[in-house]
Coordinates of C-alpha atoms in Angstrom, one line a residue:
M56 CA -33.0 50.3 -133.7
E57 CA -33.5 50.6 -130.0
I58 CA -30.5 49.2 -128.0
R59 CA -31.1 48.5 -124.4
S60 CA -28.6 45.7 -124.0
Y61 CA -25.2 45.3 -125.7
V62 CA -22.6 42.6 -125.6
A63 CA -19.1 43.0 -127.0
L64 CA -17.1 40.0 -128.3
G65 CA -13.5 39.8 -129.5
D66 CA -9.9 40.1 -128.6
S67 CA -7.6 42.8 -127.3
F68 CA -9.0 45.4 -129.7
T69 CA -12.4 45.1 -128.0
E70 CA -11.0 44.5 -124.5
G71 CA -9.5 47.9 -124.9
L72 CA -5.7 47.7 -125.0
D73 CA -4.0 50.3 -124.9
D74 CA -6.6 52.7 -123.5
P75 CA -6.0 52.7 -119.8
T76 CA -8.8 53.7 -117.4
A77 CA -8.3 56.7 -115.2
V78 CA -8.1 54.6 -112.0
G79 CA -7.6 50.9 -111.2
G80 CA -5.1 49.9 -113.9
G81 CA -7.6 48.4 -116.3
Y82 CA -8.6 49.2 -119.9
R83 CA -11.5 51.2 -121.3
G84 CA -11.4 50.9 -125.1
W85 CA -13.8 51.6 -128.0
A86 CA -16.5 49.2 -126.8
D87 CA -16.8 50.8 -123.3
R88 CA -16.8 54.2 -125.0
F89 CA -19.5 53.1 -127.5
A90 CA -21.6 51.7 -124.6
E91 CA -21.3 55.0 -122.8
H92 CA -22.7 56.8 -125.9
L93 CA -25.5 54.3 -126.1
A94 CA -26.3 54.9 -122.4
S95 CA -26.7 58.6 -123.0
A96 CA -29.9 57.7 -124.9
H97 CA -30.8 54.8 -122.6
P98 CA -29.4 55.3 -119.1
S99 CA -30.6 51.8 -118.1
L100 CA -28.4 50.2 -120.8
C101 CA -27.1 46.8 -119.9
Y102 CA -23.6 46.0 -121.1
A103 CA -21.2 43.0 -121.1
N104 CA -17.7 42.8 -122.6
L105 CA -16.5 39.3 -123.0
A106 CA -13.4 40.1 -125.1
V107 CA -10.0 38.8 -124.0
R108 CA -6.6 39.6 -125.5
G109 CA -4.9 37.1 -127.7
K110 CA -8.1 35.1 -128.6
T111 CA -8.5 33.6 -132.1
L112 CA -11.8 33.4 -133.9
G113 CA -12.2 29.8 -132.9
Q114 CA -11.7 30.6 -129.2
I115 CA -14.1 33.5 -129.4
V116 CA -16.7 31.1 -131.0
D117 CA -16.2 28.5 -128.3
E118 CA -15.8 30.7 -125.2
Q119 CA -17.8 33.9 -125.9
V120 CA -20.5 33.3 -128.4
P121 CA -22.6 30.8 -126.3
Q122 CA -22.7 33.3 -123.4
A123 CA -23.7 36.1 -125.7
I124 CA -26.5 34.1 -127.1
A125 CA -27.6 33.2 -123.6
F126 CA -27.8 36.9 -122.8
R127 CA -30.1 37.6 -125.9
P128 CA -29.0 41.2 -126.1
D129 CA -30.3 43.8 -128.5
L130 CA -26.9 44.1 -130.1
V131 CA -23.7 42.1 -130.3
S132 CA -20.5 43.5 -131.7
L133 CA -17.9 41.1 -133.2
A134 CA -14.4 42.0 -134.1
A135 CA -12.2 38.9 -134.7
G136 CA -9.6 37.4 -136.9
G137 CA -6.6 39.6 -136.3
N138 CA -4.8 37.1 -134.1
D139 CA -5.5 34.4 -136.8
M140 CA -4.0 36.7 -139.5
L141 CA -0.8 37.1 -137.5
R142 CA -0.2 33.3 -137.5
P143 CA 1.9 31.8 -140.3
G144 CA -0.1 29.8 -142.8
S145 CA -3.5 31.4 -141.9
D146 CA -6.0 31.3 -144.7
P147 CA -8.4 34.3 -145.0
D148 CA -10.8 32.2 -147.2
A149 CA -11.2 29.5 -144.6
L150 CA -11.4 32.0 -141.8
A151 CA -14.2 33.8 -143.6
V152 CA -16.2 30.5 -143.7
S153 CA -16.0 30.2 -139.9
F154 CA -16.9 33.9 -139.5
D155 CA -19.9 33.5 -141.7
E156 CA -21.1 30.6 -139.6
V157 CA -20.8 32.4 -136.3
I158 CA -22.7 35.4 -137.7
G159 CA -25.5 33.1 -138.9
A160 CA -25.6 31.5 -135.4
L161 CA -25.9 34.8 -133.7
L162 CA -28.6 36.1 -136.0
Q163 CA -30.6 32.9 -135.8
A164 CA -30.5 33.3 -132.0
G165 CA -32.1 36.7 -132.4
C166 CA -28.9 38.8 -131.8
P167 CA -28.3 41.6 -134.3
V168 CA -24.6 41.9 -135.1
L169 CA -22.3 44.9 -135.6
M170 CA -19.2 43.7 -137.5
F171 CA -15.8 45.2 -138.0
T172 CA -13.3 44.9 -140.8
G173 CA -9.5 44.7 -140.1
F174 CA -7.2 47.7 -139.9
D175 CA -4.9 48.6 -142.8
P176 CA -1.5 47.4 -141.3
R177 CA 1.1 49.9 -142.6
F178 CA 4.0 49.5 -140.1
P179 CA 7.1 47.6 -141.2
V180 CA 6.9 43.8 -140.7
L181 CA 3.1 44.1 -140.2
R182 CA 2.8 45.1 -143.8
L183 CA 3.6 41.5 -144.7
I184 CA 0.1 40.5 -143.8
R185 CA -1.6 43.4 -145.6
G186 CA -2.7 41.2 -148.5
K187 CA -4.3 38.6 -146.2
V188 CA -6.1 41.3 -144.2
A189 CA -7.4 42.9 -147.4
A190 CA -8.7 39.5 -148.7
F191 CA -10.4 38.8 -145.3
N192 CA -12.0 42.3 -145.4
M193 CA -13.6 41.6 -148.7
H194 CA -15.1 38.5 -147.3
L195 CA -16.3 40.4 -144.3
R196 CA -18.1 43.0 -146.4
A197 CA -19.8 40.2 -148.4
I198 CA -20.8 38.5 -145.2
A199 CA -22.3 41.8 -143.8
D200 CA -24.1 42.3 -147.1
R201 CA -25.5 38.8 -147.2
H202 CA -26.7 38.9 -143.6
Q203 CA -27.7 42.6 -143.6
C204 CA -25.4 43.4 -140.8
Q205 CA -24.0 46.8 -140.0
V206 CA -20.2 47.0 -140.4
V207 CA -17.6 49.4 -139.2
D208 CA -15.0 49.7 -141.9
L209 CA -11.7 50.2 -140.0
W210 CA -9.6 49.9 -143.2
S211 CA -11.1 53.0 -144.7
M212 CA -10.5 55.2 -141.5
S213 CA -7.7 57.3 -142.8
V214 CA -7.3 59.0 -139.4
L215 CA -6.0 55.7 -138.1
R216 CA -3.0 55.9 -140.4
D217 CA -1.5 58.5 -138.1
P218 CA 1.1 56.9 -135.8
R219 CA -0.5 58.7 -132.9
A220 CA -3.4 56.4 -133.2
W221 CA -1.2 53.5 -132.2
S222 CA 0.7 52.5 -129.1
A223 CA 4.4 51.5 -129.1
D224 CA 3.6 47.8 -129.8
R225 CA 2.0 48.8 -133.2
L226 CA -0.9 46.4 -132.6
H227 CA -3.1 48.3 -130.1
M228 CA -4.6 51.7 -130.4
T229 CA -4.0 54.7 -128.1
S230 CA -6.9 56.2 -126.2
E231 CA -7.4 58.7 -129.1
G232 CA -7.6 55.8 -131.6
H233 CA -10.2 54.0 -129.4
R234 CA -12.2 57.3 -129.1
R235 CA -12.4 57.7 -132.8
V236 CA -13.4 54.1 -133.4
A237 CA -16.2 54.5 -130.9
L238 CA -17.4 57.6 -132.7
R239 CA -17.4 55.7 -136.0
A240 CA -19.4 52.9 -134.5
C241 CA -21.9 55.4 -133.3
E242 CA -22.2 56.8 -136.8
V243 CA -22.8 53.4 -138.3
M244 CA -25.5 52.6 -135.7
G245 CA -27.1 56.0 -135.8
V246 CA -26.2 57.0 -132.3
P247 CA -26.1 60.8 -131.9
V248 CA -22.7 62.2 -130.9
E249 CA -21.3 65.7 -130.8
E250 CA -17.8 64.8 -131.9
D251 CA -16.5 63.8 -135.4
W252 CA -14.1 60.8 -135.8
R253 CA -12.8 62.5 -139.0
E254 CA -11.4 65.5 -137.1
P255 CA -7.9 66.1 -138.3
W256 CA -5.0 65.4 -135.9
P257 CA -3.1 68.4 -134.5
P258 CA 0.0 69.3 -136.7
L259 CA 3.1 67.3 -136.0
D260 CA 6.3 68.9 -134.9
Q261 CA 7.9 70.2 -138.1
S262 CA 11.4 70.7 -136.8
P263 CA 13.8 70.4 -139.7
R264 CA 15.7 67.1 -139.8
S265 CA 17.8 65.4 -142.4
A266 CA 16.5 62.4 -144.3
A267 CA 19.4 60.4 -142.8
A268 CA 18.4 61.4 -139.3
D269 CA 14.8 60.4 -139.9
W270 CA 15.9 57.0 -141.4
L271 CA 18.1 56.3 -138.4
S272 CA 15.4 57.2 -135.9
A273 CA 12.9 55.0 -137.7
R274 CA 15.3 52.0 -137.7
R275 CA 16.0 52.5 -134.0
M276 CA 12.3 52.4 -133.4
D277 CA 12.0 49.2 -135.5
A278 CA 14.8 47.6 -133.6
R279 CA 13.2 48.4 -130.3
W280 CA 9.9 47.1 -131.5
V281 CA 11.4 43.8 -132.5
R282 CA 13.2 43.5 -129.1
V283 CA 10.4 44.6 -126.8
Y284 CA 7.3 43.4 -128.6
A285 CA 7.9 41.1 -131.6
A286 CA 10.4 38.7 -129.9
P287 CA 8.2 38.0 -126.9
W288 CA 5.3 37.4 -129.2
V289 CA 7.3 34.8 -131.2
S290 CA 8.4 33.2 -128.0
R291 CA 4.8 32.7 -126.8
R292 CA 3.9 31.2 -130.2
I293 CA 6.8 28.7 -130.0
R294 CA 5.7 27.7 -126.5
G295 CA 2.0 27.5 -127.4
R296 CA 1.1 30.4 -125.0
S297 CA -1.1 33.4 -125.5
S298 CA -1.2 36.8 -123.9
G299 CA -4.7 36.0 -122.9
D300 CA -3.9 32.9 -120.8
G301 CA -5.4 33.3 -117.4
I302 CA -7.1 36.5 -118.3
L303 CA -10.9 36.7 -117.6
P304 CA -13.4 39.0 -119.3
K305 CA -13.5 42.4 -117.7
R306 CA -17.4 42.6 -117.8
P307 CA -18.6 39.0 -117.8
Q308 CA -22.2 39.7 -116.8
L309 CA -24.9 41.7 -118.6
R310 CA -25.5 44.5 -116.1
P311 CA -26.5 48.1 -116.2
L312 CA -23.5 50.0 -117.4
A313 CA -23.0 52.1 -114.3
E314 CA -23.2 49.0 -112.1
A315 CA -20.8 47.1 -114.4
A316 CA -18.3 50.0 -114.3
A317 CA -18.4 50.1 -110.5
S318 CA -17.9 46.4 -110.3
A319 CA -15.0 46.4 -112.7
A320 CA -13.3 49.2 -110.7
V321 CA -13.6 47.1 -107.5
D322 CA -12.4 43.9 -109.1
L323 CA -9.3 45.6 -110.4

């Protein structure tokens, strides 16, 4: 498949949190990294990233999908549903019906789609939604099979179970996590790369510690996470606010990658 134009749709995962750019204070992320690999084969690659943090699937369908269809790119990536899963009462079966409809609309418009399953949430508290994510993932694999879409199976990426793949908020990946996802996307799409996303992590510090000390350290981290990240998230939900309110896509136009990067740096 020859890819000369690529549009990324989604939420904070695809926007690139928490993979900071070297300059300017913005975010890079797996999609930017994937586009860079695509551009190594096609230097004139055009790229747009319409993803915005905090967006639900319905918001992505309303705000991002029509623009992607208008661009008529050679490839669209869609990773969505995580913010829906975090909301109480969300139904993975109903969400899958909506996801299937948007995939059908993109394909009918002539836009091949690269899909993503959800991660395997293993942190405390987040484990509570693990069953819903697993059920949604089964739907996503069936949707990909039915529509003959390529799919990046994030759930099966064991390297992402290392805590070093995740930032302090436990929801967004570190730069290394994003790098590995980009490499996995390249593998799925047949894009040649010299690195391997399966490469083992460097050994962790094995300084001897008691089980009690490890337990106490973990509980302190959990308490800090609740105070710094979970409580503000709950507060936004109560007030009907989102982390994406007022945030615009970082690459709203389908432009040559080099031009888009320069424009993003100036805007930031």
